[in-house]
Short mmCIF file of C-alpha atoms in Angstrom, two decimals:
data_model
loop_
_atom_site.label_atom_id
_atom_site.label_comp_id
_atom_site.label_asym_id
_atom_site.label_seq_id
_atom_site.Cartn_x
_atom_site.Cartn_y
_atom_site.Cartn_z
CA MET A 1 0.00 0.00 0.00
CA THR A 2 1.35 3.42 -0.94
CA LEU A 3 0.62 6.38 1.30
CA PHE A 4 0.09 8.92 -1.47
CA SER A 5 -2.17 8.08 -4.38
CA LYS A 6 -1.53 9.81 -7.68
CA SER A 7 -4.36 12.01 -8.87
CA SER A 8 -5.21 12.70 -12.51
CA LYS A 9 -7.20 15.82 -11.66
CA LYS A 10 -5.59 18.97 -13.03
CA ASN A 11 -6.67 22.59 -12.91
CA LYS A 12 -9.84 21.77 -11.02
CA ASN A 13 -11.88 24.78 -9.97
CA ILE A 14 -10.46 25.65 -6.57
CA ASN A 15 -13.88 25.81 -4.98
CA ASP A 16 -15.53 22.85 -6.77
CA GLN A 17 -15.36 20.79 -3.60
CA SER A 18 -16.28 17.14 -3.11
CA GLY A 19 -15.48 17.06 0.60
CA LEU A 20 -11.74 16.40 0.62
CA LYS A 21 -10.67 13.41 2.71
CA SER A 22 -7.18 12.44 3.89
CA PHE A 23 -5.45 10.55 6.70
CA TRP A 24 -5.26 13.92 8.48
CA THR A 25 -9.01 14.60 8.34
CA ASP A 26 -9.73 10.97 9.27
CA SER A 27 -7.57 11.39 12.38
CA LEU A 28 -9.46 14.52 13.40
CA ALA A 29 -12.79 12.76 12.85
CA ARG A 30 -11.65 10.08 15.31
CA ASN A 31 -10.52 12.73 17.83
CA GLN A 32 -6.90 11.67 17.36
CA GLN A 33 -3.76 13.77 17.01
CA PRO A 34 -2.62 13.62 13.36
CA ASP A 35 1.07 12.85 12.96
CA GLY A 36 3.56 14.28 10.48
CA THR A 37 2.84 11.55 7.95
CA ALA A 38 -0.87 12.39 8.03
CA LEU A 39 -0.06 16.08 7.50
CA LEU A 40 2.05 15.29 4.44
CA ASP A 41 -0.75 13.14 3.05
CA HIS A 42 -3.25 15.96 3.58
CA LEU A 43 -1.09 18.58 1.88
CA ARG A 44 -0.34 16.24 -1.02
CA THR A 45 -4.04 15.45 -1.40
CA VAL A 46 -5.02 19.14 -1.49
CA HIS A 47 -2.37 19.97 -4.08
CA GLN A 48 -3.12 16.91 -6.22
CA GLU A 49 -6.80 17.74 -6.42
CA HIS A 50 -6.38 21.53 -6.65
CA THR A 51 -3.02 21.97 -8.37
CA GLY A 52 -2.02 25.62 -8.68
CA PHE A 53 -4.65 26.94 -6.26
CA THR A 54 -2.09 28.82 -4.12
CA GLU A 55 -1.04 30.94 -7.08
CA ALA A 56 -4.62 31.53 -8.17
CA CYS A 57 -5.37 33.01 -4.75
CA ALA A 58 -2.17 34.82 -3.80
CA SER A 59 -1.54 36.52 -7.14
CA THR A 60 -4.89 38.31 -6.98
CA CYS A 61 -4.45 40.27 -3.74
CA ARG A 62 -2.23 43.37 -3.79
CA ASP A 63 -0.91 45.91 -1.32
CA GLU A 64 -1.14 49.71 -1.51
CA ALA A 65 1.95 49.79 -3.76
CA GLY A 66 0.30 47.39 -6.21
CA ARG A 67 2.44 44.38 -5.31
CA ASN A 68 1.16 40.90 -4.70
CA SER A 69 2.83 38.76 -2.07
CA TYR A 70 5.11 37.03 -4.59
CA GLU A 71 6.40 40.38 -5.79
CA TRP A 72 6.96 41.65 -2.24
CA LEU A 73 9.01 38.57 -1.42
CA ALA A 74 10.94 38.79 -4.70
CA GLU A 75 12.23 42.24 -3.75
CA ILE A 76 14.71 40.52 -1.43
CA VAL A 77 16.64 39.36 -4.51
CA PRO A 78 18.97 41.88 -6.25
CA GLU A 79 17.83 42.72 -9.76
CA ASN A 80 21.26 42.92 -11.40
CA GLU A 81 23.54 40.58 -9.46
CA SER A 82 24.46 37.00 -10.30
CA VAL A 83 23.40 35.10 -7.18
CA SER A 84 21.98 31.65 -6.44
CA VAL A 85 18.39 31.50 -5.22
CA LEU A 86 16.35 28.59 -3.85
CA ASP A 87 12.55 28.80 -3.90
CA LEU A 88 11.55 26.44 -1.10
CA ALA A 89 8.11 24.88 -1.71
CA CYS A 90 8.00 26.57 -5.12
CA GLY A 91 4.60 25.14 -6.11
CA SER A 92 3.57 26.01 -9.65
CA GLY A 93 6.48 28.42 -10.05
CA PRO A 94 5.04 31.97 -9.96
CA LEU A 95 7.86 33.33 -7.79
CA LEU A 96 10.51 31.72 -9.99
CA LYS A 97 8.87 33.28 -13.08
CA ILE A 98 9.01 36.73 -11.47
CA LEU A 99 12.69 36.25 -10.62
CA ILE A 100 13.59 35.10 -14.15
CA ASP A 101 11.80 38.05 -15.70
CA ARG A 102 13.62 40.49 -13.41
CA ASN A 103 17.14 39.08 -13.60
CA LYS A 104 18.45 36.63 -16.20
CA LYS A 105 21.73 36.27 -14.27
CA LEU A 106 20.22 34.32 -11.38
CA GLN A 107 21.01 30.67 -10.74
CA LEU A 108 17.66 29.29 -9.68
CA LYS A 109 16.48 26.16 -7.92
CA GLY A 110 12.94 25.22 -6.94
CA VAL A 111 11.98 22.52 -4.45
CA ASP A 112 8.51 21.09 -3.89
CA MET A 113 7.17 17.76 -2.62
CA CYS A 114 4.23 17.69 -5.07
CA PRO A 115 5.03 16.45 -8.61
CA GLU A 116 1.80 17.93 -9.96
CA GLU A 117 2.85 21.42 -8.87
CA LEU A 118 6.35 20.90 -10.28
CA ALA A 119 4.84 19.88 -13.61
CA LEU A 120 3.05 23.24 -13.80
CA ALA A 121 6.26 25.04 -12.87
CA LYS A 122 8.25 23.21 -15.56
CA ALA A 123 5.63 24.05 -18.19
CA ARG A 124 5.68 27.78 -17.45
CA LEU A 125 9.44 28.31 -17.04
CA PRO A 126 12.02 28.54 -19.85
CA ASP A 127 13.81 25.28 -20.60
CA ASP A 128 16.81 24.69 -18.33
CA ALA A 129 16.29 28.04 -16.58
CA VAL A 130 15.55 26.47 -13.20
CA ASP A 131 16.68 23.27 -11.52
CA LEU A 132 13.40 21.80 -10.20
CA ILE A 133 13.71 19.21 -7.42
CA GLU A 134 11.02 16.98 -5.91
CA SER A 135 11.76 16.86 -2.19
CA LYS A 136 10.44 17.66 1.26
CA ALA A 137 11.73 20.84 2.88
CA GLN A 138 13.05 18.82 5.82
CA ASP A 139 15.45 16.94 3.53
CA LEU A 140 17.41 19.02 1.01
CA THR A 141 20.25 16.53 0.58
CA SER A 142 20.32 17.16 -3.18
CA ILE A 143 21.59 20.70 -2.46
CA ASN A 144 25.19 21.19 -1.36
CA ASP A 145 26.26 22.88 1.87
CA SER A 146 26.85 26.66 1.64
CA SER A 147 25.76 26.79 -2.01
CA ILE A 148 22.74 29.15 -1.95
CA ASP A 149 22.90 32.93 -1.53
CA ILE A 150 19.17 33.48 -0.93
CA VAL A 151 16.44 31.08 0.21
CA LEU A 152 12.85 32.21 -0.33
CA CYS A 153 9.68 30.52 0.89
CA HIS A 154 6.25 31.80 -0.10
CA TRP A 155 3.38 30.90 2.22
CA ALA A 156 4.56 27.34 2.89
CA LEU A 157 6.53 27.71 6.12
CA THR A 158 3.22 27.85 7.98
CA LEU A 159 2.38 24.33 6.81
CA MET A 160 5.68 22.62 7.62
CA ASP A 161 5.89 20.35 10.65
CA PRO A 162 8.33 19.56 12.09
CA ILE A 163 9.76 23.02 11.39
CA ALA A 164 13.17 22.75 13.11
CA PRO A 165 14.64 20.42 10.44
CA VAL A 166 13.47 22.85 7.75
CA LEU A 167 15.27 25.78 9.35
CA ASN A 168 18.34 23.63 9.92
CA GLU A 169 18.42 22.67 6.25
CA VAL A 170 18.02 26.32 5.21
CA ARG A 171 20.96 27.27 7.39
CA ARG A 172 23.04 24.41 5.98
CA VAL A 173 22.56 25.32 2.32
CA LEU A 174 23.01 29.08 2.80
CA THR A 175 26.36 30.72 2.14
CA ALA A 176 28.09 32.54 5.01
CA ASN A 177 26.42 35.81 4.00
CA GLY A 178 23.24 34.18 2.73
CA ARG A 179 19.75 35.51 3.40
CA PHE A 180 16.51 33.72 4.17
CA ALA A 181 13.11 35.32 3.58
CA ALA A 182 9.62 33.88 3.93
CA LEU A 183 6.08 35.11 3.37
CA VAL A 184 3.68 33.88 6.08
CA ASP A 185 0.34 34.76 7.69
CA GLY A 186 0.22 38.16 9.39
CA PRO A 187 -1.64 39.17 12.57
CA MET A 188 -5.35 38.59 11.96
CA ASN A 189 -6.34 41.99 13.38
CA ALA A 190 -4.07 43.83 10.92
CA ALA A 191 -6.57 43.55 8.05
CA PRO A 192 -10.12 44.93 8.41
CA GLY A 193 -12.70 42.17 8.42
CA TYR A 194 -10.24 39.30 8.18
CA ILE A 195 -11.15 37.84 11.57
CA ASP A 196 -14.81 37.76 10.54
CA VAL A 197 -13.93 35.87 7.34
CA HIS A 198 -11.75 33.44 9.28
CA ASP A 199 -14.42 32.80 11.90
CA LEU A 200 -17.17 32.30 9.32
CA ILE A 201 -15.20 29.69 7.35
CA TYR A 202 -13.94 27.91 10.45
CA GLY A 203 -17.45 27.86 11.90
CA TYR A 204 -18.67 25.80 8.95
CA VAL A 205 -15.57 23.60 9.02
CA GLN A 206 -15.82 22.91 12.74
CA ASP A 207 -19.42 21.81 12.28
CA GLU A 208 -17.97 19.08 10.04
CA LEU A 209 -14.75 18.45 12.00
CA PRO A 210 -14.92 19.87 15.55
CA GLY A 211 -11.18 19.33 16.06
CA TYR A 212 -10.19 21.54 13.13
CA GLY A 213 -8.72 24.74 14.53
CA GLU A 214 -7.75 23.22 17.85
CA ILE A 215 -5.35 21.14 15.76
CA ASP A 216 -4.35 23.19 12.73
CA LEU A 217 -1.93 22.59 9.88
CA GLY A 218 1.76 23.08 10.62
CA ASP A 219 3.55 24.64 13.58
CA PRO A 220 1.42 27.35 15.27
CA ARG A 221 4.54 29.35 16.21
CA ILE A 222 4.87 30.42 12.57
CA ARG A 223 1.56 32.29 12.80
CA GLY A 224 2.65 34.68 15.56
CA THR A 225 5.05 37.55 14.88
CA ASP A 226 6.92 37.25 18.19
CA SER A 227 6.89 33.45 18.28
CA LEU A 228 8.13 33.31 14.68
CA SER A 229 11.05 35.60 15.47
CA SER A 230 11.96 33.58 18.55
CA LEU A 231 11.75 30.30 16.66
CA VAL A 232 14.01 31.49 13.85
CA ARG A 233 16.57 32.93 16.30
CA GLU A 234 17.01 29.45 17.74
CA THR A 235 18.50 28.36 14.41
CA PHE A 236 20.06 31.70 13.42
CA PRO A 237 21.20 33.19 16.76
CA GLU A 238 23.84 35.39 15.12
CA ALA A 239 21.53 36.92 12.48
CA ASN A 240 19.31 39.97 12.32
CA VAL A 241 15.72 38.70 12.27
CA THR A 242 12.94 41.08 11.24
CA VAL A 243 9.24 40.58 10.54
CA GLU A 244 7.35 43.18 8.50
CA THR A 245 3.56 43.25 8.35
CA SER A 246 1.53 44.35 5.35
CA VAL A 247 -2.02 43.97 4.06
CA VAL A 248 -3.06 42.78 0.59
CA SER A 249 -6.58 43.02 -0.76
CA MET A 250 -8.75 42.50 -3.81
CA GLU A 251 -12.00 43.95 -5.09
CA GLY A 252 -14.44 42.79 -7.76
CA PRO A 253 -17.72 40.93 -8.26
CA VAL A 254 -18.56 39.67 -4.80
CA THR A 255 -19.22 36.05 -5.75
CA LYS A 256 -15.80 35.80 -7.38
CA ILE A 257 -14.14 37.56 -4.45
CA ALA A 258 -15.79 35.13 -2.01
CA GLU A 259 -14.65 32.09 -4.04
CA THR A 260 -11.09 33.35 -4.25
CA ALA A 261 -10.98 34.36 -0.58
CA ALA A 262 -12.19 30.91 0.46
CA GLY A 263 -9.31 29.49 -1.54
CA PHE A 264 -6.85 31.08 0.89
CA PHE A 265 -8.10 28.73 3.61
CA TYR A 266 -7.04 25.09 3.46
CA ALA A 267 -9.90 24.41 5.87
CA ALA A 268 -12.49 25.25 3.22
CA PHE A 269 -11.42 22.34 1.03
CA ILE A 270 -12.87 19.74 3.38
CA LEU A 271 -16.45 21.05 3.13
CA PRO A 272 -18.95 18.93 1.15
CA PRO A 273 -20.40 20.68 -1.92
CA GLU A 274 -23.71 21.79 -0.45
CA ILE A 275 -22.14 23.05 2.77
CA HIS A 276 -19.44 24.81 0.76
CA LYS A 277 -22.11 26.52 -1.33
CA LYS A 278 -23.90 27.78 1.79
CA MET A 279 -20.61 29.03 3.23
CA LEU A 280 -19.84 30.96 0.03
CA SER A 281 -23.27 32.59 0.12
CA LYS A 282 -22.71 33.81 3.68
CA LEU A 283 -19.19 34.89 2.80
CA SER A 284 -20.46 36.89 -0.18
CA ASN A 285 -22.82 38.80 2.09
CA LEU A 286 -19.99 39.46 4.53
CA LEU A 287 -17.62 40.78 1.84
CA ALA A 288 -20.16 42.83 -0.11
CA ILE A 289 -19.39 46.55 -0.36
CA SER A 290 -22.28 47.50 -2.66
CA LYS A 291 -25.92 46.57 -3.00
CA GLU A 292 -27.16 44.49 -5.91
CA ASN A 293 -29.14 46.38 -8.54
CA LEU A 294 -30.63 45.66 -11.96
CA ASN A 295 -27.62 46.88 -13.91
CA ALA A 296 -24.59 45.62 -12.02
CA GLU A 297 -23.44 42.73 -9.88
CA ARG A 298 -22.65 43.43 -6.25
CA GLN A 299 -19.03 44.27 -5.60
CA GLY A 300 -16.96 42.85 -2.76
CA ARG A 301 -13.64 43.36 -1.02
CA PHE A 302 -11.35 40.98 0.86
CA ALA A 303 -8.27 42.06 2.83
CA MET A 304 -5.64 39.75 4.24
CA PRO A 305 -2.67 40.32 6.60
CA ILE A 306 0.77 39.05 5.60
CA ASN A 307 4.18 38.95 7.26
CA ARG A 308 7.56 38.98 5.54
CA LEU A 309 10.29 37.32 7.56
CA LEU A 310 13.86 38.34 6.74
CA VAL A 311 16.96 36.71 8.22
CA VAL A 312 20.22 38.55 7.50
CA PRO A 313 23.61 37.56 8.93
CA HIS A 314 25.61 39.95 11.09
CA LEU A 315 28.37 41.09 8.77
CA LYS A 316 31.72 41.67 10.44
#
């Protein structure tokens, strides 16, 4: 018996749910603590059935300067220097595409544990422009010690457990002056209305799986600004560690905004179709910023908090 079954589903609508099931959700249903193997199975299942959904969601929301979260993270990389960059948990490759377009001198690697996501990345990137590697973040043995100038991780650090081996591997592959930057969840109260969206979605999910939320995906320390800084300093005690908070948002037809916003929440994927439809209806009402009339569809707005972690060595 193999733990991970291959899925033939590609480019499925991110909110066309059939009530996603995994070893992780089965454990919660039995009031058991899911282990690391169950978490990996759950993440693989989500990305097999909804390949590319992270990009579809994250690329839509932008900050006041017009940047999406990929672009904000990409600013850590110099635009004209020849440096080596690792995109950790690269998914379908949107961050790598931004980096290639900005600087042809970069030596790029992308790592992801999901072959379906890597297939999308390979299809979108120029031939031989990026070395794509199928691997877990806790085991980067295919990458040499002290060989990477910059490690980037977009919205995946939150989902990694155990997290200590990941940070240890990042430290191992970085050069002496190397930098590590990650995009993660920001404080929920930093974005207007975000807590209400979170609570609405989790309310529906917890009706299906009461343990969801009490046991969430990944290491909870990643979700707190102070706890994230403290955690990273355990692995990088000699480095400057900073966490910047920003807010990204999107506006448009409210039904589309609600669908895309729901796609930011892994929890929403477990809802059966009819329950998911009811949740989206309530979410549309919550996000609406205009009233429906005969000539135009209601408009909606969703805002989300993000944090950018940056680890820079003390230079002597």
